[in-house]
Coordinates of C-alpha atoms in Angstrom, one line a residue:
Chain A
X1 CA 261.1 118.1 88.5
X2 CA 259.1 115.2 90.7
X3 CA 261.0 112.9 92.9
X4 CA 260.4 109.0 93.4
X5 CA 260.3 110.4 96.8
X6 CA 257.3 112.1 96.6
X7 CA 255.8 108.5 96.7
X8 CA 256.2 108.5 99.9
X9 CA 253.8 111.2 100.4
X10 CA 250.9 108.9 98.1
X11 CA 251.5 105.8 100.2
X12 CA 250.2 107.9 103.3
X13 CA 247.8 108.8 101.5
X14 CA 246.1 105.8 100.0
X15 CA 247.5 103.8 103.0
X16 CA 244.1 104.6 104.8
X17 CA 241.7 104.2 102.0
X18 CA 242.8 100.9 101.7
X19 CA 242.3 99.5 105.0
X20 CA 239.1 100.6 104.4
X21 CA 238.6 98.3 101.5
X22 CA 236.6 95.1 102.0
X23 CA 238.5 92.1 102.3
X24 CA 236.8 90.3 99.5
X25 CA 237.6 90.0 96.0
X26 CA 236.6 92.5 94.1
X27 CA 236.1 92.9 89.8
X28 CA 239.2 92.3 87.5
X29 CA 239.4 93.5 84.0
X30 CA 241.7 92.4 81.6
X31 CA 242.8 93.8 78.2
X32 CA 244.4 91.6 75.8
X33 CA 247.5 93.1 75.3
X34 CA 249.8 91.0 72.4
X35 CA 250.1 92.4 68.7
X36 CA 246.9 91.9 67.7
X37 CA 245.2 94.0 70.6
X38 CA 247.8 97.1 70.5
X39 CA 247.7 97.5 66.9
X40 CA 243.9 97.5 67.4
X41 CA 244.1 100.5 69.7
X42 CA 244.0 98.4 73.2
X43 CA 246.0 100.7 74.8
X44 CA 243.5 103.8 74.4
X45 CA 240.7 101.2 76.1
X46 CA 242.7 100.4 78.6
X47 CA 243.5 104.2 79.4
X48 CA 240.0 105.0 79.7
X49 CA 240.1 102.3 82.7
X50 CA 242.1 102.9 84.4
X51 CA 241.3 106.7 84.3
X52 CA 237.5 106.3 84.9
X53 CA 238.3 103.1 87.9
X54 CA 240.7 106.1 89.1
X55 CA 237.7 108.9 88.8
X56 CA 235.2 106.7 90.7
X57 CA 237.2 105.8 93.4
X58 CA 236.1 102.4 92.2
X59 CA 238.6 100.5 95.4
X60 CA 238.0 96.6 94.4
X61 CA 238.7 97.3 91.1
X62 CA 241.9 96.0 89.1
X63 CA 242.8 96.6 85.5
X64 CA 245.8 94.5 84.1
X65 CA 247.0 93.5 80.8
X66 CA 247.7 90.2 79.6
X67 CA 248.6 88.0 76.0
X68 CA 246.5 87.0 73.0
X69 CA 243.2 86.0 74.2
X70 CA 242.5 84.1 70.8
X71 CA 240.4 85.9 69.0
X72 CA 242.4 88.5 67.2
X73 CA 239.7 90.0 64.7
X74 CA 237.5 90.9 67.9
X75 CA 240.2 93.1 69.0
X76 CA 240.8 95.0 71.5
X77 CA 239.0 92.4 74.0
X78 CA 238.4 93.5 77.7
X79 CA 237.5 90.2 80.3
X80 CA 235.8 91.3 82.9
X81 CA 235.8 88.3 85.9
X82 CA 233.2 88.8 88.5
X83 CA 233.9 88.5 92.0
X84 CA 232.0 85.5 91.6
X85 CA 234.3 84.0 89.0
X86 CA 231.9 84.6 85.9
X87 CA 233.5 86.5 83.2
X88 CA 231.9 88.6 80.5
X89 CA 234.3 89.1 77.8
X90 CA 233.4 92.2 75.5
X91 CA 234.7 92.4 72.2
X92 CA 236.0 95.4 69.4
X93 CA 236.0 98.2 72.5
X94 CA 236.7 101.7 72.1
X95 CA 237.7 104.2 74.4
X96 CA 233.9 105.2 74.4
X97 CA 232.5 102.0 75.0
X98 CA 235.0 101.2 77.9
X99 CA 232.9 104.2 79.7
X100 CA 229.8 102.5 79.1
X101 CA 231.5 99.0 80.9
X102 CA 232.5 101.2 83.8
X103 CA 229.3 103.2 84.3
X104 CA 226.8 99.7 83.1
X105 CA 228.4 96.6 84.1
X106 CA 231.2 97.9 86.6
X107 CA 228.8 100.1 88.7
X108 CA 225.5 98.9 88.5
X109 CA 225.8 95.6 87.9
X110 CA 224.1 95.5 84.4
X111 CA 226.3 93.5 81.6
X112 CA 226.3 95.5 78.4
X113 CA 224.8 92.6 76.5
X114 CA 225.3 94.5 72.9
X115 CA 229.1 94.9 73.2
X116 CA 230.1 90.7 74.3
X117 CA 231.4 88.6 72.0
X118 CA 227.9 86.3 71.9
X119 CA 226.2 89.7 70.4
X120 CA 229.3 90.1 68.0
X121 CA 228.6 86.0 66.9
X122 CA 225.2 86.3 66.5
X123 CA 225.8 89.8 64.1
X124 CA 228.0 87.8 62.2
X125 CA 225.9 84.6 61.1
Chain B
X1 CA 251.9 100.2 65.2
X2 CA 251.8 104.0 64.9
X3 CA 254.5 104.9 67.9
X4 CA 257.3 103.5 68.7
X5 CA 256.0 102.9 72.4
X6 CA 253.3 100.4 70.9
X7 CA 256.5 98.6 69.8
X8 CA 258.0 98.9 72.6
X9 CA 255.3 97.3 74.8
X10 CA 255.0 94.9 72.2
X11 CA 258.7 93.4 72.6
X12 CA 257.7 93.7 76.4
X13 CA 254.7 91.4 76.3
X14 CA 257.6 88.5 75.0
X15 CA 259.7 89.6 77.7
X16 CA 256.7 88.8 80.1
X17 CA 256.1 85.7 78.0
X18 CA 260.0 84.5 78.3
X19 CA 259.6 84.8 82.5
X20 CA 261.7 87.5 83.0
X21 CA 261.9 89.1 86.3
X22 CA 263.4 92.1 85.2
X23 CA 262.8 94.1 81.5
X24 CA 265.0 97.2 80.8
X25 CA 264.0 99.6 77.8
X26 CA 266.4 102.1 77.3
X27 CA 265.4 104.7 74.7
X28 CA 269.3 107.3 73.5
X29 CA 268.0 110.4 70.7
X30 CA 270.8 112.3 69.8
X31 CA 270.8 115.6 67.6
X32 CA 274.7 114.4 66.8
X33 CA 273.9 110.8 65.7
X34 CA 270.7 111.6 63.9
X35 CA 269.3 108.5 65.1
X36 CA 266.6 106.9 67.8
X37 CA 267.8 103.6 69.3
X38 CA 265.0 101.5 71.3
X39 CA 266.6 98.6 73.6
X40 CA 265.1 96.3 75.1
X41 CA 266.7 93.6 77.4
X42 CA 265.2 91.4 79.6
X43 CA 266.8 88.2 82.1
X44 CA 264.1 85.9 80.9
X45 CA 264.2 82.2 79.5
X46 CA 266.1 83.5 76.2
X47 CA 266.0 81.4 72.9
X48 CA 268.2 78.8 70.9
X49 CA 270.0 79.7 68.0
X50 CA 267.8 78.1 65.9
X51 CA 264.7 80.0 67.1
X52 CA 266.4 83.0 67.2
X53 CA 267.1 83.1 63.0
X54 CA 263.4 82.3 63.0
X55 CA 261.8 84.8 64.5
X56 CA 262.1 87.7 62.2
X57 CA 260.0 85.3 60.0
X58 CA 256.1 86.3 60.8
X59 CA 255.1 82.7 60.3
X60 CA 257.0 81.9 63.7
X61 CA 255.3 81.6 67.0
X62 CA 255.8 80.4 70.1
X63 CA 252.2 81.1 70.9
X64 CA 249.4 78.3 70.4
X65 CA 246.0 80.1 69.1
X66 CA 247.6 81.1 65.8
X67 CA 250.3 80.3 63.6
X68 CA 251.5 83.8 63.1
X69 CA 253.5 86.0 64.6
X70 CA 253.7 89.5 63.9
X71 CA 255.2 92.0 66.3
X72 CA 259.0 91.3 65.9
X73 CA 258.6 91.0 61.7
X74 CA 256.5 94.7 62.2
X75 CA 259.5 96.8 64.4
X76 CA 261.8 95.5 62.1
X77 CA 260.1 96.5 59.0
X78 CA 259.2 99.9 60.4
X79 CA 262.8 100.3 61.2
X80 CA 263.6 99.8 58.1
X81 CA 261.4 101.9 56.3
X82 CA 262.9 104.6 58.7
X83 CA 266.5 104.0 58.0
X84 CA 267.4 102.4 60.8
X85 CA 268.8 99.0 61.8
X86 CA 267.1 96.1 63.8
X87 CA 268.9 93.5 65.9
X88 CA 268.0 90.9 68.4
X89 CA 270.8 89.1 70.4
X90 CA 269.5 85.6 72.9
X91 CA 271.1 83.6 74.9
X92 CA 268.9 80.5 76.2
X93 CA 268.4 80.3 79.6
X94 CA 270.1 84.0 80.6
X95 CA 267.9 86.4 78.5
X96 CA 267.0 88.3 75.2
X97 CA 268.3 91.8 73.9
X98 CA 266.3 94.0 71.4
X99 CA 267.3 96.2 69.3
X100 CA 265.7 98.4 67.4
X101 CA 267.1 102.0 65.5
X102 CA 264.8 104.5 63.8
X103 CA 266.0 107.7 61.4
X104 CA 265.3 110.5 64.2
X105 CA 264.5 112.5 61.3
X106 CA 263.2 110.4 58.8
X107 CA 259.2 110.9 57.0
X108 CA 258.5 107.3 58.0
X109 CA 259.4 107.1 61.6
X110 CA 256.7 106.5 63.8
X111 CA 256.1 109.3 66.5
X112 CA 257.6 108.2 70.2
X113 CA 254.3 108.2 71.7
X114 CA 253.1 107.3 74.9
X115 CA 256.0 105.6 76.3
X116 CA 255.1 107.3 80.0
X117 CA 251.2 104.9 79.6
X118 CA 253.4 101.7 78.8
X119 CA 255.8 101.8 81.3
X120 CA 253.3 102.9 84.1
X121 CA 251.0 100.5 82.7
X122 CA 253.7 97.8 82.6
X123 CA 255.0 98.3 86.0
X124 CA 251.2 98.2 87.0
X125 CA 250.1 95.0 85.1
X126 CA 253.4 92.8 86.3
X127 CA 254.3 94.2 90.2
X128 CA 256.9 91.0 90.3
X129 CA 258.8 92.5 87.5
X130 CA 261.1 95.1 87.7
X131 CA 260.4 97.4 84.9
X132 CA 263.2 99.9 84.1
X133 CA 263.6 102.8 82.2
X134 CA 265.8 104.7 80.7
X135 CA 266.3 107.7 78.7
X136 CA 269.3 109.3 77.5
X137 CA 269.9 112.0 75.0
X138 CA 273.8 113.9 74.9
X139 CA 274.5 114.1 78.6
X140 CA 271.2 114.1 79.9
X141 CA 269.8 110.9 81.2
X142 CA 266.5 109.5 83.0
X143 CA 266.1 106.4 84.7
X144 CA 263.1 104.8 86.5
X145 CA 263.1 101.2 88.3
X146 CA 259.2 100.0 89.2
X147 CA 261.2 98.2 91.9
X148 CA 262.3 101.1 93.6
X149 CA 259.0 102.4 93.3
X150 CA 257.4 99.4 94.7
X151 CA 259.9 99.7 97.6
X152 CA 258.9 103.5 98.6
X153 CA 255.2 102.7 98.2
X154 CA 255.5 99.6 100.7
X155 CA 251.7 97.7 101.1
X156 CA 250.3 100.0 98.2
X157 CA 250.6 98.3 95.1
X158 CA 251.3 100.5 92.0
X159 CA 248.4 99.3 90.8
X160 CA 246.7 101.7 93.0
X161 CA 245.0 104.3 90.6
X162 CA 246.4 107.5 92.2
X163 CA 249.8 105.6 91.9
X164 CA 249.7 104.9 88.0
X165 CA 248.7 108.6 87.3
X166 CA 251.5 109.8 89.3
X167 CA 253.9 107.5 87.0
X168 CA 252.8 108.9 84.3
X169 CA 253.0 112.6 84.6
X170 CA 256.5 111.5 86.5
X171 CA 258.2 109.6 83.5
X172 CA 256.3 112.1 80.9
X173 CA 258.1 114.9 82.6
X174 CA 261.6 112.8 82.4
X175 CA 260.4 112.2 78.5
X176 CA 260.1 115.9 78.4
X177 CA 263.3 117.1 79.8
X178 CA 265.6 114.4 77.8
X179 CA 264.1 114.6 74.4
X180 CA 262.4 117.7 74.5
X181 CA 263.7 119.6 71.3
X182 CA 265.6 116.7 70.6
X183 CA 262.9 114.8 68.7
X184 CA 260.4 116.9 66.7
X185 CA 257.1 115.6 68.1
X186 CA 258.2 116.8 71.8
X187 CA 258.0 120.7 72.5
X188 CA 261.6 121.6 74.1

């Protein structure tokens, strides 16, 4: 059986990888996380994060959940605010297209313009 | 909601809502009582008595983008449909107390699911919150407090990607040993 204790043994170890860590703010993402977005499948999205943030060693990045975003039929919606402020908010994910936001947006810097809620509008008019 | 940890995290999010500082799910299976209780208590602002006959009732919400609200009216329907009970107990100002009881061996009950992913993600998501756990089944019992966990892991927050992983396979392992052979979707 594991032990809280052997916390103690992942502090020491991530204790130096933060330091290392620029002091500026870095990329959050934010899964809406109320009724409408679990029943959706949100949590499976958010998963997929937090595991590929975790597989990249991706340092400045945070995942966190939070409440109805308003647009319950779009669900699961991921926010992701820029270290500039600006925020892309992508709409319906998956599991699969979460990868894609890590690997597109996330990494390189290049906003997957066919998943955001302006693309899903547009589709819908 | 196909597990009952989707529940689960769904009660939380009104927890979170209600300002709690601390939210306890507590989670007894039983072979002798046949049954799967869910609690979940939390210290946050609590509701009137008026509110609180209202909110079985899926066109009441406290939140503003919709008129509906449907995650208390959807536990308490699935418990039903599983044989099982559904209760919710507030006092304003001092906090709100869940309850929610499925048939442990019932065709409709939803599976237990990832319960180890909502609590790591929970504790993650809400650092100022002390998220606790606890499992019991017989004599056995499993408890996890995010606060102690904060406490051991100092400056690193549990946010920290090697830190959520290690949650997970931490409280999976205490699912495993308390309900393992205990509830049918969980190998003993």
């Amino acid at each position: 059986m594991k032990s809280l204790a052997e916390l103690e043994q992942i502090r020491q170890r991530t204790l130096d990888q933060i330091k290392m860590r620029t002091n500026k703010d870095g990329i959050r993402i934010v899964v809406g996380m109320a009724t409408c977005g679990i029943a959706a499948g949100a949590r499976p999205v958010m998963n997929k994060l937090v595991e590929e943030i975790g597989k990249r060693k991706l340092g400045d990045v945070s995942v966190s959940m939070t409440g109805c975003i308003g647009v319950c039929k779009l669900e699961p919606i991921v926010e992701v605010i820029n270290a500039d402020g600006t925020k892309v908010t992508y709409v319906k994910m998956t599991p699969e297209k979460a990868s894609r936001v890590i690997a597109e947006h996330i990494v390189n810097g290049r906003v997957c313009q066919d998943l955001t809620i302006t693309a899903a509008e547009e589709a819908e008019k | 909601m196909r597990e009952i940890a989707l529940h689960i995290l769904d009660i939380m999010q009104n927890s979170v809502a209600a300002g709690a500082g601390r939210i306890g799910v507590s989670v007894t299976a039983g072979n002798d009582t046949g049954m799967i209780t869910a609690v979940i208590d939390d210290d946050g602002c609590g509701m009137d008595e008026r509110t609180l006959q209202e909110v079985t009732d899926p066109f009441t919400t406290s939140r503003t983008t919709r008129k509906v609200g449907l995650g208390i009216p959807l536990l308490r329907s699935s418990c039903m449909r599983s044989g099982g009970n559904f209760s919710i107990t507030s006092q304003k100002g001092h906090g709100t107390k869940v309850t929610a009881s499925f048939g442990k061996d019932h065709i409709d009950r939803p599976v237990l699911g990832d319960l180890a992913g909502v609590v790591a993600d929970m504790s993650a998501s809400f650092p100022k919150i002390d998220i606790r756990l606890e499992l019991i089944s017989g004599e056995e019992c499993f408890t996890y407090s995010s606060a102690e966990a904060a406490r051991i892991l100092g400056e690193v927050p549990l946010s920290e990607p090697a830190v959520i992983e290690w949650l997970k396979e931490y409280i999976s392992e205490g699912i495993k040993h308390i309900f393992g052979g205990v509830l049918d979707e969980i190998a003993g």
